[in-house]
């Protein structure tokens, strides 16, 4: 294999494919990137037991061929290459990378031990890459981190007509976001994919425009131009959110989201040991409080409460900050049932993104 390519093009392609490589693996070849030179382009692929990625870029091919090298080492080399054209060539048991006066040699990994890239599942339709990435990021904050409960570390991906619904929960909070997509098949779907992988996929496809989505019972795939990436699905189903989000006749309060987020960050610095952050709604005022005894913090904000009676609720500070930070709207609406009960956060102008939190009973002070 021998080829010539622009260093920045090589760097971007290698870094994109390397996103799926495992941090560590008992199988050395899974840390590799597969380089395939043919025709007028270079294809770079990476995979592990959970996900696979492949991208293609233009290159001047002198001799076609294939090479498997340590992926993260190749990415590190690409980052320090001089700008301009670089040459890659297989020389014996090494891949030589030359750029300007710099030269690197990478040991080749055994090609015969490298697994085949999985095929894309059945194509289902297209979704805007940026809208998808935003939606994934908004719900991923509620996904669980406990690997002993794998399904709770995932994001539900449900397809129904021209609506895609993403949802995640760790049992203490539940985030849901609906977005439009263009279905090409009438069949509905309801699966769970690893949240960490979907976040990576969303970031990797930023700015790609319409992205083709493929799905079957075992994996979900995304494709745009020469870029394609798949990830396996998780077994099981997330609990349905419909009844949880039906609060009946809640008390509603509305306040400035950015101001509340900054105030909550400020007040929460004294919330040691997981102590709650208290929100007291009274008429047109929201009063925040955190801490006990001598170490306390307060702040007041304007708010609109649709009840003549004041209402005080309290939340885990980290959960509240995650929820507020996942929105990108001027105002946030709280729908409240009372202390120690469910609270629903949403955009006052719509219901595309909703975040359910369990409140805790305010501390006695």
CSV table of C-alpha atoms in Angstrom, one decimal:
chain,number,residue,atom,x,y,z
A,1,UNK,CA,0.0,0.0,0.0
A,2,UNK,CA,1.3,3.4,-0.9
A,3,UNK,CA,-0.6,6.7,-1.1
A,4,UNK,CA,-0.4,10.5,-0.8
A,5,UNK,CA,-2.9,12.6,1.2
A,6,UNK,CA,-3.3,16.0,2.8
A,7,UNK,CA,-2.4,15.8,6.5
A,8,UNK,CA,-5.5,17.6,7.8
A,9,UNK,CA,-7.8,15.3,5.8
A,10,UNK,CA,-6.0,12.2,7.2
A,11,UNK,CA,-6.1,13.6,10.7
A,12,UNK,CA,-9.9,14.3,10.6
A,13,UNK,CA,-10.7,10.9,9.1
A,14,UNK,CA,-8.5,8.9,11.5
A,15,UNK,CA,-9.9,10.8,14.5
A,16,UNK,CA,-13.5,10.2,13.3
A,17,UNK,CA,-13.0,6.5,12.9
A,18,UNK,CA,-11.1,6.2,16.2
A,19,UNK,CA,-14.1,7.4,18.2
A,20,UNK,CA,-15.3,3.8,18.6
A,21,UNK,CA,-12.0,2.2,19.6
A,22,UNK,CA,-12.0,0.8,23.1
A,23,UNK,CA,-9.9,2.5,25.8
A,24,UNK,CA,-8.4,-0.9,26.5
A,25,UNK,CA,-9.1,-4.4,25.1
A,26,UNK,CA,-7.9,-7.9,25.7
A,27,UNK,CA,-8.0,-8.3,22.0
A,28,UNK,CA,-5.1,-6.2,20.6
A,29,UNK,CA,-6.5,-5.9,17.0
A,30,UNK,CA,-9.6,-4.1,18.3
A,31,UNK,CA,-7.3,-1.2,19.1
A,32,UNK,CA,-6.5,-0.9,15.5
A,33,UNK,CA,-7.6,1.2,12.6
A,34,UNK,CA,-7.9,-0.5,9.2
A,35,UNK,CA,-6.6,1.5,6.3
A,36,UNK,CA,-7.8,0.4,2.8
A,37,UNK,CA,-6.4,2.2,-0.2
A,38,UNK,CA,-8.1,1.6,-3.6
A,39,UNK,CA,-9.2,3.6,-6.6
A,40,UNK,CA,-8.9,7.3,-5.7
A,41,UNK,CA,-9.6,7.1,-2.0
A,42,UNK,CA,-8.6,5.9,1.4
A,43,UNK,CA,-11.1,4.1,3.7
A,44,UNK,CA,-10.4,4.1,7.5
A,45,UNK,CA,-12.4,1.8,9.8
A,46,UNK,CA,-12.5,1.1,13.5
A,47,UNK,CA,-14.6,-1.2,15.7
A,48,UNK,CA,-15.0,-2.9,19.0
A,49,UNK,CA,-17.5,-5.4,20.4
A,50,UNK,CA,-20.1,-2.6,20.7
A,51,UNK,CA,-19.7,-0.2,17.8
A,52,UNK,CA,-18.1,0.2,14.4
A,53,UNK,CA,-17.2,3.3,12.3
A,54,UNK,CA,-16.0,3.8,8.7
A,55,UNK,CA,-15.2,6.8,6.6
A,56,UNK,CA,-13.6,7.5,3.3
A,57,UNK,CA,-11.5,10.4,2.0
A,58,UNK,CA,-9.9,11.3,-1.3
A,59,UNK,CA,-6.2,10.3,-1.7
A,60,UNK,CA,-3.7,9.8,-4.5
A,61,UNK,CA,-3.2,6.0,-4.5
A,62,UNK,CA,0.1,4.8,-5.9
A,63,UNK,CA,-0.3,1.2,-4.8
A,64,UNK,CA,-3.6,-0.2,-3.4
A,65,UNK,CA,-3.5,-2.3,-0.3
A,66,UNK,CA,-4.6,-2.7,3.3
A,67,UNK,CA,-2.9,-2.0,6.7
A,68,UNK,CA,-4.0,-2.4,10.3
A,69,UNK,CA,-2.2,-0.2,12.9
A,70,UNK,CA,-2.8,1.0,16.4
A,71,UNK,CA,-5.5,3.6,16.0
A,72,UNK,CA,-4.8,6.0,18.8
A,73,UNK,CA,-1.1,6.0,18.0
A,74,UNK,CA,-1.9,6.9,14.4
A,75,UNK,CA,-4.2,9.7,15.6
A,76,UNK,CA,-1.4,11.0,17.8
A,77,UNK,CA,1.0,11.0,14.9
A,78,UNK,CA,-1.5,12.7,12.6
A,79,UNK,CA,-1.9,15.5,15.1
A,80,UNK,CA,1.8,16.4,15.0
A,81,UNK,CA,2.3,16.0,11.3
A,82,UNK,CA,3.4,19.1,9.4
A,83,UNK,CA,0.6,20.7,7.4
A,84,UNK,CA,0.5,19.7,3.7
A,85,UNK,CA,0.8,16.5,1.8
A,86,UNK,CA,1.9,13.3,3.6
A,87,UNK,CA,2.9,9.9,2.3
A,88,UNK,CA,1.9,6.5,3.7
A,89,UNK,CA,3.5,3.3,2.6
A,90,UNK,CA,3.7,-0.3,3.9
A,91,UNK,CA,7.4,-1.2,4.1
A,92,UNK,CA,7.9,-4.8,5.4
A,93,UNK,CA,6.2,-5.1,8.8
A,94,UNK,CA,5.7,-1.3,9.2
A,95,UNK,CA,3.5,1.5,8.0
A,96,UNK,CA,5.7,4.5,7.3
A,97,UNK,CA,4.2,8.0,7.6
A,98,UNK,CA,6.2,10.8,6.0
A,99,UNK,CA,5.4,14.5,6.3
A,100,UNK,CA,8.0,17.2,5.4
A,101,UNK,CA,11.1,16.2,7.3
A,102,UNK,CA,9.3,14.0,9.8
A,103,UNK,CA,9.0,10.3,9.5
A,104,UNK,CA,7.2,7.8,11.7
A,105,UNK,CA,7.1,4.0,11.6
A,106,UNK,CA,4.1,2.0,13.0
A,107,UNK,CA,4.1,-1.7,13.5
A,108,UNK,CA,1.4,-3.6,11.5
A,109,UNK,CA,-1.2,-5.6,13.4
A,110,UNK,CA,-2.3,-9.0,11.9
A,111,UNK,CA,-5.0,-8.4,9.3
A,112,UNK,CA,-6.3,-12.0,9.5
A,113,UNK,CA,-7.3,-11.5,13.1
A,114,UNK,CA,-9.3,-8.4,12.5
A,115,UNK,CA,-13.1,-8.9,12.5
A,116,UNK,CA,-15.2,-7.9,9.5
A,117,UNK,CA,-17.2,-4.6,9.7
A,118,UNK,CA,-20.9,-5.3,10.4
A,119,UNK,CA,-23.3,-4.6,7.7
A,120,UNK,CA,-25.7,-1.7,8.1
A,121,UNK,CA,-29.2,-2.8,9.3
A,122,UNK,CA,-32.4,-2.0,7.4
A,123,UNK,CA,-32.7,1.7,6.3
A,124,UNK,CA,-35.7,3.4,8.0
A,125,UNK,CA,-35.4,7.1,7.0
A,126,UNK,CA,-33.5,10.3,7.5
A,127,UNK,CA,-33.0,12.7,10.4
A,128,UNK,CA,-31.2,16.1,10.6
A,129,UNK,CA,-27.8,15.4,12.2
A,130,UNK,CA,-27.7,18.6,14.4
A,131,UNK,CA,-31.3,18.1,15.6
A,132,UNK,CA,-30.6,14.5,16.5
A,133,UNK,CA,-27.3,15.4,18.3
A,134,UNK,CA,-29.1,18.1,20.3
A,135,UNK,CA,-32.0,15.8,21.3
A,136,UNK,CA,-29.6,13.0,22.4
A,137,UNK,CA,-27.6,15.4,24.5
A,138,UNK,CA,-30.7,16.7,26.2
A,139,UNK,CA,-31.9,13.3,27.3
A,140,UNK,CA,-28.5,11.7,27.9
A,141,UNK,CA,-28.1,13.6,31.2
A,142,UNK,CA,-30.8,11.4,32.7
A,143,UNK,CA,-29.3,8.1,31.7
A,144,UNK,CA,-28.0,5.8,34.4
A,145,UNK,CA,-24.3,5.2,35.1
A,146,UNK,CA,-24.7,1.8,36.9
A,147,UNK,CA,-23.4,-0.8,34.5
A,148,UNK,CA,-25.1,-3.5,36.6
A,149,UNK,CA,-28.4,-2.2,35.2
A,150,UNK,CA,-27.4,-2.0,31.5
A,151,UNK,CA,-30.8,-1.0,30.1
A,152,UNK,CA,-30.9,2.1,32.3
A,153,UNK,CA,-27.6,3.3,30.8
A,154,UNK,CA,-29.3,3.5,27.4
A,155,UNK,CA,-31.5,5.9,25.5
A,156,UNK,CA,-34.9,4.8,24.2
A,157,UNK,CA,-35.3,5.4,20.4
A,158,UNK,CA,-38.9,5.1,19.4
A,159,UNK,CA,-40.1,5.7,15.8
A,160,UNK,CA,-43.8,6.4,15.2
A,161,UNK,CA,-44.7,7.9,11.8
A,162,UNK,CA,-42.7,11.1,11.3
A,163,UNK,CA,-41.9,11.4,15.0
A,164,UNK,CA,-38.8,10.2,16.7
A,165,UNK,CA,-38.9,10.0,20.5
A,166,UNK,CA,-35.7,9.8,22.6
A,167,UNK,CA,-35.9,9.1,26.3
A,168,UNK,CA,-33.6,8.2,29.2
A,169,UNK,CA,-34.0,7.5,33.0
A,170,UNK,CA,-31.9,6.4,35.9
A,171,UNK,CA,-35.1,5.9,38.1
A,172,UNK,CA,-34.7,9.2,39.8
A,173,UNK,CA,-35.3,11.4,36.7
A,174,UNK,CA,-36.7,10.9,33.3
A,175,UNK,CA,-35.9,13.0,30.2
A,176,UNK,CA,-37.9,12.9,27.0
A,177,UNK,CA,-37.4,14.7,23.7
A,178,UNK,CA,-39.5,14.4,20.5
A,179,UNK,CA,-38.3,15.5,17.1
A,180,UNK,CA,-39.3,15.2,13.5
A,181,UNK,CA,-37.7,12.9,11.1
A,182,UNK,CA,-38.5,11.6,7.6
A,183,UNK,CA,-39.6,8.0,7.7
A,184,UNK,CA,-39.2,5.8,4.6
A,185,UNK,CA,-40.9,2.8,6.0
A,186,UNK,CA,-44.2,2.7,7.9
A,187,UNK,CA,-43.0,0.2,10.5
A,188,UNK,CA,-42.8,1.5,14.1
A,189,UNK,CA,-39.8,0.7,16.3
A,190,UNK,CA,-38.9,0.9,20.0
A,191,UNK,CA,-35.3,0.1,21.0
A,192,UNK,CA,-32.7,1.1,23.5
A,193,UNK,CA,-29.1,2.1,22.5
A,194,UNK,CA,-26.2,2.9,24.7
A,195,UNK,CA,-26.4,6.5,25.8
A,196,UNK,CA,-22.6,7.0,25.6
A,197,UNK,CA,-22.5,5.8,22.1
A,198,UNK,CA,-25.4,7.9,20.9
A,199,UNK,CA,-23.8,11.0,22.3
A,200,UNK,CA,-20.5,10.2,20.5
A,201,UNK,CA,-22.4,9.5,17.3
A,202,UNK,CA,-24.3,12.8,17.6
A,203,UNK,CA,-21.1,14.7,18.0
A,204,UNK,CA,-19.3,12.9,15.2
A,205,UNK,CA,-22.1,13.7,12.7
A,206,UNK,CA,-22.4,17.4,13.6
A,207,UNK,CA,-23.0,19.5,10.5
A,208,UNK,CA,-23.6,16.5,8.3
A,209,UNK,CA,-27.2,17.6,7.4
A,210,UNK,CA,-29.7,14.8,6.7
A,211,UNK,CA,-28.4,11.5,8.0
A,212,UNK,CA,-29.7,8.1,7.0
A,213,UNK,CA,-30.9,6.0,9.9
A,214,UNK,CA,-30.9,2.2,9.8
A,215,UNK,CA,-32.3,-0.1,12.4
A,216,UNK,CA,-33.0,-3.8,13.1
A,217,UNK,CA,-33.4,-5.9,16.3
A,218,UNK,CA,-29.7,-5.9,17.1
A,219,UNK,CA,-28.2,-2.6,16.0
A,220,UNK,CA,-28.8,1.0,14.9
A,221,UNK,CA,-26.7,2.7,12.2
A,222,UNK,CA,-26.2,6.2,10.8
A,223,UNK,CA,-24.8,7.1,7.4
A,224,UNK,CA,-23.8,10.3,5.7
A,225,UNK,CA,-21.8,10.4,2.6
A,226,UNK,CA,-18.8,8.2,3.1
A,227,UNK,CA,-19.3,8.1,6.9
A,228,UNK,CA,-21.1,5.3,8.5
A,229,UNK,CA,-21.3,4.2,12.1
A,230,UNK,CA,-23.3,1.5,13.9
A,231,UNK,CA,-23.8,0.5,17.6
A,232,UNK,CA,-25.4,-2.5,19.1
A,233,UNK,CA,-28.7,-2.2,21.0
A,234,UNK,CA,-29.2,-3.0,24.6
A,235,UNK,CA,-31.5,-5.8,25.8
A,236,UNK,CA,-34.7,-4.8,27.6
A,237,UNK,CA,-37.0,-1.8,27.5
A,238,UNK,CA,-37.2,1.4,29.5
A,239,UNK,CA,-40.3,2.0,31.6
A,240,UNK,CA,-42.9,4.0,29.8
A,241,UNK,CA,-43.1,7.7,30.7
A,242,UNK,CA,-46.7,8.4,29.7
A,243,UNK,CA,-48.3,7.9,33.2
A,244,UNK,CA,-45.3,9.3,35.0
A,245,UNK,CA,-45.6,12.5,33.1
A,246,UNK,CA,-49.4,12.8,33.6
A,247,UNK,CA,-49.5,15.0,36.8
A,248,UNK,CA,-53.2,15.7,36.7
A,249,UNK,CA,-53.7,19.2,38.0
A,250,UNK,CA,-50.3,20.5,39.1
A,251,UNK,CA,-49.3,23.9,40.3
A,252,UNK,CA,-47.4,25.8,37.6
A,253,UNK,CA,-44.5,28.2,38.1
A,254,UNK,CA,-42.4,29.9,35.4
A,255,UNK,CA,-39.0,31.6,35.7
A,256,UNK,CA,-36.0,32.7,33.7
A,257,UNK,CA,-34.0,29.5,32.9
A,258,UNK,CA,-30.5,31.0,32.6
A,259,UNK,CA,-30.9,33.1,35.8
A,260,UNK,CA,-32.2,30.1,37.7
A,261,UNK,CA,-29.3,27.9,36.5
A,262,UNK,CA,-26.7,30.5,37.6
A,263,UNK,CA,-28.4,31.0,40.9
A,264,UNK,CA,-28.7,27.3,41.5
A,265,UNK,CA,-25.0,26.8,40.8
A,266,UNK,CA,-24.2,29.7,43.2
A,267,UNK,CA,-26.4,28.5,46.0
A,268,UNK,CA,-25.4,24.8,45.6
A,269,UNK,CA,-21.8,25.4,46.7
A,270,UNK,CA,-22.9,25.0,50.3
A,271,UNK,CA,-25.0,21.9,49.6
A,272,UNK,CA,-22.6,19.4,51.1
A,273,UNK,CA,-23.2,15.7,51.6
A,274,UNK,CA,-26.0,15.6,49.0
A,275,UNK,CA,-28.2,18.1,50.9
A,276,UNK,CA,-31.1,19.3,48.8
A,277,UNK,CA,-31.5,22.7,47.1
A,278,UNK,CA,-34.8,24.2,48.2
A,279,UNK,CA,-37.0,26.3,45.9
A,280,UNK,CA,-39.8,28.3,47.6
A,281,UNK,CA,-42.3,29.8,45.2
A,282,UNK,CA,-44.4,32.7,46.6
A,283,UNK,CA,-46.5,34.9,44.3
A,284,UNK,CA,-44.0,36.5,41.9
A,285,UNK,CA,-40.8,35.5,43.8
A,286,UNK,CA,-38.7,32.4,43.8
A,287,UNK,CA,-36.4,32.0,46.8
A,288,UNK,CA,-33.5,29.5,46.6
A,289,UNK,CA,-31.9,28.1,49.7
A,290,UNK,CA,-29.2,25.5,50.4
A,291,UNK,CA,-27.2,24.4,53.5
A,292,UNK,CA,-27.8,24.1,57.2
A,293,UNK,CA,-27.0,26.0,60.3
A,294,UNK,CA,-24.0,28.3,59.7
A,295,UNK,CA,-23.2,27.3,56.1
A,296,UNK,CA,-26.2,28.5,54.2
A,297,UNK,CA,-26.9,30.4,50.9
A,298,UNK,CA,-29.9,32.2,49.6
A,299,UNK,CA,-31.0,34.0,46.4
A,300,UNK,CA,-34.2,35.5,45.1
A,301,UNK,CA,-35.4,35.6,41.5
A,302,UNK,CA,-38.6,36.8,39.8
A,303,UNK,CA,-41.1,34.0,39.0
A,304,UNK,CA,-44.8,33.5,38.2
A,305,UNK,CA,-46.8,31.1,40.3
A,306,UNK,CA,-50.4,30.2,39.3
A,307,UNK,CA,-51.4,29.5,42.9
A,308,UNK,CA,-52.3,31.9,45.7
A,309,UNK,CA,-50.7,29.5,48.2
A,310,UNK,CA,-46.9,29.4,48.4
A,311,UNK,CA,-45.2,26.1,47.5
A,312,UNK,CA,-41.8,24.8,48.5
A,313,UNK,CA,-40.0,21.9,46.9
A,314,UNK,CA,-36.4,20.6,47.1
A,315,UNK,CA,-34.2,18.7,44.6
A,316,UNK,CA,-30.9,17.0,44.5
A,317,UNK,CA,-28.7,19.9,43.3
A,318,UNK,CA,-26.8,17.9,40.7
A,319,UNK,CA,-30.1,16.6,39.2
A,320,UNK,CA,-31.6,20.0,39.1
A,321,UNK,CA,-28.5,21.6,37.4
A,322,UNK,CA,-28.4,18.8,34.8
A,323,UNK,CA,-32.1,19.3,34.0
A,324,UNK,CA,-31.8,23.1,33.7
A,325,UNK,CA,-28.6,22.8,31.6
A,326,UNK,CA,-30.3,20.4,29.1
A,327,UNK,CA,-32.7,23.1,28.0
A,328,UNK,CA,-31.9,25.9,25.6
A,329,UNK,CA,-35.0,28.1,26.1
A,330,UNK,CA,-35.5,31.6,27.7
A,331,UNK,CA,-37.9,30.4,30.4
A,332,UNK,CA,-38.5,27.1,32.2
A,333,UNK,CA,-41.8,25.9,33.4
A,334,UNK,CA,-42.2,23.8,36.6
A,335,UNK,CA,-45.3,21.7,37.0
A,336,UNK,CA,-45.4,20.7,40.7
A,337,UNK,CA,-47.4,18.3,42.9
A,338,UNK,CA,-45.8,19.2,46.1
A,339,UNK,CA,-42.9,18.3,48.4
A,340,UNK,CA,-41.5,14.8,47.8
A,341,UNK,CA,-43.5,14.3,44.6
A,342,UNK,CA,-42.9,14.4,40.9
A,343,UNK,CA,-42.0,17.7,39.2
A,344,UNK,CA,-42.0,18.2,35.5
A,345,UNK,CA,-39.7,20.8,33.8
A,346,UNK,CA,-40.5,21.9,30.2
A,347,UNK,CA,-40.5,24.8,27.8
A,348,UNK,CA,-43.6,26.9,28.4
A,349,UNK,CA,-44.2,27.2,24.6
A,350,UNK,CA,-44.1,23.5,23.8
A,351,UNK,CA,-43.7,19.9,25.0
A,352,UNK,CA,-40.9,18.6,22.7
A,353,UNK,CA,-38.5,18.4,25.6
A,354,UNK,CA,-39.6,17.4,29.1
A,355,UNK,CA,-37.6,16.4,32.1
A,356,UNK,CA,-39.2,14.8,35.2
A,357,UNK,CA,-37.5,15.0,38.6
A,358,UNK,CA,-38.4,13.5,41.9
A,359,UNK,CA,-38.5,16.2,44.5
A,360,UNK,CA,-37.5,15.6,48.1
A,361,UNK,CA,-39.1,16.9,51.2
A,362,UNK,CA,-37.6,20.3,52.2
A,363,UNK,CA,-35.4,20.0,55.3
A,364,UNK,CA,-36.6,21.3,58.6
A,365,UNK,CA,-34.7,24.5,59.4
